[in-house]
Tab-separated table of C-alpha atoms in Angstrom:
chain	number	residue	atom	x	y	z
H	1	GLY	CA	97.734	80.705	83.677
H	2	ASP	CA	100.268	81.078	86.432
H	3	SER	CA	100.092	78.563	89.252
H	4	VAL	CA	102.008	77.444	92.324
H	5	THR	CA	102.010	73.944	93.768
H	6	GLN	CA	103.236	73.176	97.279
H	7	MET	CA	103.969	69.828	98.835
H	8	GLU	CA	101.114	68.080	100.549
H	9	GLY	CA	100.963	68.812	104.260
H	10	PRO	CA	100.832	69.106	107.162
H	11	VAL	CA	104.457	68.685	108.190
H	12	THR	CA	105.308	67.697	111.757
H	13	LEU	CA	108.906	67.851	113.006
H	14	SER	CA	110.848	67.709	116.235
H	15	GLU	CA	112.832	70.746	117.321
H	16	GLU	CA	116.246	71.034	115.584
H	17	ALA	CA	115.154	68.827	112.669
H	18	PHE	CA	115.840	69.771	109.039
H	19	LEU	CA	112.968	71.302	107.115
H	20	THR	CA	112.164	71.163	103.419
H	21	ILE	CA	108.902	72.404	101.929
H	22	ASN	CA	108.680	71.839	98.195
H	23	CYS	CA	107.298	74.447	95.819
H	24	THR	CA	107.034	74.307	92.038
H	25	TYR	CA	105.512	76.860	89.721
H	26	THR	CA	104.111	77.293	86.254
H	27	ALA	CA	104.492	80.710	84.686
H	28	THR	CA	105.413	82.357	81.451
H	29	GLY	CA	107.852	85.202	81.499
H	30	TYR	CA	110.056	86.017	84.453
H	31	PRO	CA	108.279	85.673	87.782
H	32	SER	CA	109.556	86.853	91.123
H	33	LEU	CA	109.196	84.172	93.797
H	34	PHE	CA	108.329	84.558	97.467
H	35	TRP	CA	107.772	82.645	100.666
H	36	TYR	CA	105.253	84.127	103.086
H	37	VAL	CA	104.525	82.875	106.608
H	38	GLN	CA	101.230	83.122	108.474
H	39	TYR	CA	101.164	82.661	112.246
H	40	PRO	CA	97.875	81.669	113.896
H	41	GLY	CA	95.321	84.455	113.768
H	42	GLU	CA	97.594	86.823	111.850
H	43	GLY	CA	98.102	88.142	108.327
H	44	LEU	CA	100.950	87.201	106.014
H	45	GLN	CA	104.563	88.142	106.625
H	46	LEU	CA	107.185	88.103	103.900
H	47	LEU	CA	109.831	85.533	104.786
H	48	LEU	CA	112.138	85.739	101.764
H	49	LYS	CA	112.196	86.446	98.043
H	50	ALA	CA	114.155	85.881	94.828
H	51	THR	CA	113.677	87.922	91.689
H	52	LYS	CA	115.714	86.059	89.067
H	53	ALA	CA	117.068	82.617	88.246
H	54	ASP	CA	119.770	81.251	90.604
H	55	ASP	CA	119.072	83.941	93.218
H	56	LYS	CA	118.996	82.657	96.800
H	57	GLY	CA	116.662	84.313	99.255
H	58	SER	CA	117.407	83.950	102.962
H	59	ASN	CA	116.013	85.196	106.261
H	60	LYS	CA	115.890	83.949	109.875
H	61	GLY	CA	117.752	80.755	108.944
H	62	PHE	CA	115.376	79.936	106.072
H	63	GLU	CA	116.681	79.675	102.502
H	64	ALA	CA	115.246	79.098	99.035
H	65	THR	CA	116.931	79.115	95.609
H	66	TYR	CA	115.175	80.138	92.395
H	67	ARG	CA	115.669	77.188	90.021
H	68	LYS	CA	114.401	78.072	86.564
H	69	GLU	CA	115.435	74.741	85.037
H	70	THR	CA	113.231	72.806	87.461
H	71	THR	CA	110.723	75.664	88.037
H	72	SER	CA	111.149	75.223	91.773
H	73	PHE	CA	111.663	77.353	94.881
H	74	HIS	CA	111.958	74.904	97.779
H	75	LEU	CA	112.118	76.284	101.319
H	76	GLU	CA	114.752	74.891	103.690
H	77	LYS	CA	115.908	75.411	107.245
H	78	GLY	CA	118.674	73.489	108.916
H	79	SER	CA	117.281	73.451	112.460
H	80	VAL	CA	113.655	74.326	113.154
H	81	GLN	CA	112.327	75.772	116.402
H	82	VAL	CA	108.930	75.521	118.058
H	83	SER	CA	108.405	79.194	117.178
H	84	ASP	CA	108.586	78.286	113.457
H	85	SER	CA	105.205	76.557	113.725
H	86	ALA	CA	102.994	78.356	111.200
H	87	VAL	CA	101.527	78.090	107.699
H	88	TYR	CA	103.990	78.689	104.875
H	89	PHE	CA	102.903	79.950	101.458
H	90	CYS	CA	104.910	79.930	98.258
H	91	ALA	CA	103.889	82.674	95.816
H	92	LEU	CA	104.876	84.315	92.560
H	93	ILE	CA	104.400	87.583	90.752
H	94	PHE	CA	104.528	87.340	86.996
H	95	SER	CA	106.260	89.940	84.909
H	96	ASN	CA	107.113	90.153	81.228
H	97	ALA	CA	110.556	90.674	79.761
H	98	GLY	CA	110.217	94.398	80.257
H	99	GLY	CA	109.657	93.886	83.970
H	100	THR	CA	106.101	95.217	83.949
H	101	SER	CA	103.463	93.584	86.045
H	102	TYR	CA	100.372	94.649	87.870
H	103	GLY	CA	101.567	92.788	90.879
H	104	LYS	CA	99.056	89.985	91.276
H	105	LEU	CA	100.451	87.504	93.784
H	106	THR	CA	99.546	83.900	92.981
H	107	PHE	CA	99.757	81.651	96.035
H	108	GLY	CA	100.105	77.962	96.638
H	109	GLN	CA	97.667	76.244	98.962
H	110	GLY	CA	99.924	76.551	101.998
H	111	THR	CA	101.800	74.027	104.129
H	112	ILE	CA	101.102	73.721	107.850
H	113	LEU	CA	104.282	73.223	109.866
H	114	THR	CA	104.128	72.016	113.459
H	115	VAL	CA	107.339	71.743	115.472
H	116	HIS	CA	107.323	69.790	118.747
H	117	PRO	CA	109.824	70.354	121.592
C	1	GLU	CA	107.293	103.489	109.727
C	2	THR	CA	103.606	102.561	110.018
C	3	GLY	CA	102.588	99.134	108.723
C	4	VAL	CA	99.422	98.144	106.900
C	5	THR	CA	96.321	98.423	109.063
C	6	GLN	CA	92.836	97.063	108.445
C	7	SER	CA	89.454	97.591	110.052
C	8	PRO	CA	87.377	96.112	111.434
C	9	THR	CA	89.117	93.005	112.797
C	10	HIS	CA	86.007	90.859	112.741
C	11	LEU	CA	82.597	91.302	111.180
C	12	ILE	CA	79.403	89.256	111.111
C	13	LYS	CA	76.848	89.945	108.389
C	14	THR	CA	73.689	88.331	107.090
C	15	ARG	CA	73.302	86.948	103.575
C	16	GLY	CA	72.164	89.687	101.178
C	17	GLN	CA	73.667	92.538	103.177
C	18	GLN	CA	76.475	94.834	102.080
C	19	VAL	CA	79.855	95.292	103.785
C	20	THR	CA	82.749	97.766	103.594
C	21	LEU	CA	86.248	96.866	104.697
C	22	ARG	CA	89.012	99.430	105.125
C	23	CYS	CA	92.759	99.435	104.663
C	24	SER	CA	95.513	101.969	105.324
C	25	SER	CA	98.655	101.329	103.332
C	26	GLN	CA	102.170	101.319	104.701
C	27	SER	CA	103.886	104.693	104.771
C	28	GLY	CA	105.361	105.512	101.339
C	29	HIS	CA	103.290	102.920	99.466
C	30	ASN	CA	100.885	103.996	96.730
C	31	THR	CA	99.429	100.674	95.576
C	32	VAL	CA	96.893	98.558	97.413
C	33	SER	CA	95.861	94.990	96.569
C	34	TRP	CA	93.031	92.978	98.111
C	35	TYR	CA	92.963	89.215	98.598
C	36	GLN	CA	90.371	86.753	99.837
C	37	GLN	CA	91.588	83.816	101.915
C	38	ALA	CA	89.066	81.064	102.513
C	39	LEU	CA	89.679	78.742	105.443
C	40	GLY	CA	92.535	76.356	104.728
C	41	GLN	CA	93.355	77.946	101.368
C	42	GLY	CA	95.912	80.322	99.940
C	43	PRO	CA	94.873	83.935	99.321
C	44	GLN	CA	93.129	84.714	96.036
C	45	PHE	CA	93.689	88.058	94.271
C	46	ILE	CA	90.574	90.243	94.104
C	47	PHE	CA	91.898	93.495	92.604
C	48	GLN	CA	94.570	96.150	92.849
C	49	TYR	CA	94.330	99.948	93.031
C	50	TYR	CA	96.942	102.435	91.922
C	51	ARG	CA	96.463	106.193	91.665
C	52	GLU	CA	92.830	105.776	92.658
C	53	GLU	CA	92.037	103.491	89.713
C	54	GLU	CA	91.581	99.735	89.433
C	55	ASN	CA	94.807	98.354	87.996
C	56	GLY	CA	93.989	94.666	87.645
C	57	ARG	CA	91.270	92.285	88.740
C	58	GLY	CA	91.034	88.615	89.592
C	59	ASN	CA	88.153	86.238	88.970
C	60	PHE	CA	85.618	87.906	91.260
C	61	PRO	CA	82.116	89.138	90.320
C	62	PRO	CA	81.240	92.842	90.000
C	63	ARG	CA	79.558	92.864	93.410
C	64	PHE	CA	83.135	93.072	94.714
C	65	SER	CA	84.205	96.679	94.215
C	66	GLY	CA	86.738	99.023	95.652
C	67	LEU	CA	88.026	102.523	96.050
C	68	GLN	CA	91.373	104.126	96.646
C	69	PHE	CA	91.637	107.571	98.179
C	70	PRO	CA	94.215	110.350	97.612
C	71	ASN	CA	96.053	109.302	100.789
C	72	TYR	CA	96.343	105.787	99.234
C	73	SER	CA	94.021	104.150	101.758
C	74	SER	CA	91.436	101.827	100.268
C	75	GLU	CA	88.030	100.263	100.739
C	76	LEU	CA	86.662	96.914	99.632
C	77	ASN	CA	82.891	96.780	99.194
C	78	VAL	CA	80.923	93.589	98.786
C	79	ASN	CA	77.235	93.742	97.877
C	80	ALA	CA	74.587	91.029	98.163
C	81	LEU	CA	76.686	88.924	100.507
C	82	GLU	CA	76.674	85.167	100.025
C	83	LEU	CA	77.630	82.454	102.495
C	84	ASP	CA	80.737	81.667	100.411
C	85	ASP	CA	81.995	85.208	100.996
C	86	SER	CA	82.928	84.157	104.528
C	87	ALA	CA	86.712	84.466	104.589
C	88	LEU	CA	89.708	86.440	105.795
C	89	TYR	CA	90.134	89.548	103.637
C	90	LEU	CA	93.706	90.718	103.346
C	91	CYS	CA	94.972	94.046	102.160
C	92	ALA	CA	98.530	94.442	100.907
C	93	SER	CA	100.437	97.564	99.997
C	94	SER	CA	103.441	98.162	97.799
C	95	PHE	CA	105.169	100.857	95.784
C	96	GLY	CA	104.457	100.730	92.060
C	97	PRO	CA	103.378	99.658	89.509
C	98	PRO	CA	105.068	97.886	87.830
C	99	VAL	CA	105.116	95.723	90.922
C	100	LYS	CA	107.468	92.800	90.840
C	101	ASP	CA	108.614	93.221	94.404
C	102	GLU	CA	107.126	92.188	97.690
C	103	GLN	CA	103.772	93.255	99.022
C	104	TYR	CA	103.231	93.938	102.704
C	105	PHE	CA	100.102	92.547	104.274
C	106	GLY	CA	97.822	93.779	106.998
C	107	PRO	CA	96.385	91.516	109.712
C	108	GLY	CA	93.151	90.993	107.789
C	109	THR	CA	89.431	91.304	108.435
C	110	ARG	CA	87.574	88.110	109.284
C	111	LEU	CA	84.126	88.255	107.639
C	112	THR	CA	81.453	85.757	108.609
C	113	VAL	CA	78.238	85.629	106.574
C	114	THR	CA	75.301	83.843	108.198
């Protein structure tokens, strides 16, 4: 079945450091890929998405590129801030060649990011 | 535009009891999905409702059931609660199906089973 694997965490960085959180996936067909962020005590917020190979999703300084050849969707940010401290989830929605899907999001286990001043 | 809302925020129940959680979808969305997030884990798909019918189900037993109403709001019902049902329950809405695009999540209901 479909699955998502995220890098082992937690990740601790100093403010303005470069961030990479690795994500790889296993899926048949043509999944859409997402990064969600969860701040303490809150639900999930969509951070960025990519719906086909070589697409780059970006938002709030975060970027991720859909790499079909390596089945990866790594999250990057050039300069993190204390306010970026949260749990980050990589996720996919599978769809077949016709683009149909019932929209089940499959999540990775999450990566805790802590940024110190 | 109104976002996804869930009620109640927190709930404490005893093993064997039944619970109902509620979700109002984002304005313009007609599909609701429910997820269970255990502590320290990623969310797990429970089921999805579209046009008041179940449109897909994850690996959860039948004591997890749901409803969707004509206004697209939804309920998650769990019977015969077990200790392992303690989790954050998340509702997400979207427009579809087919749903290949993003889902928008509510703040969740924290259920504790004692």
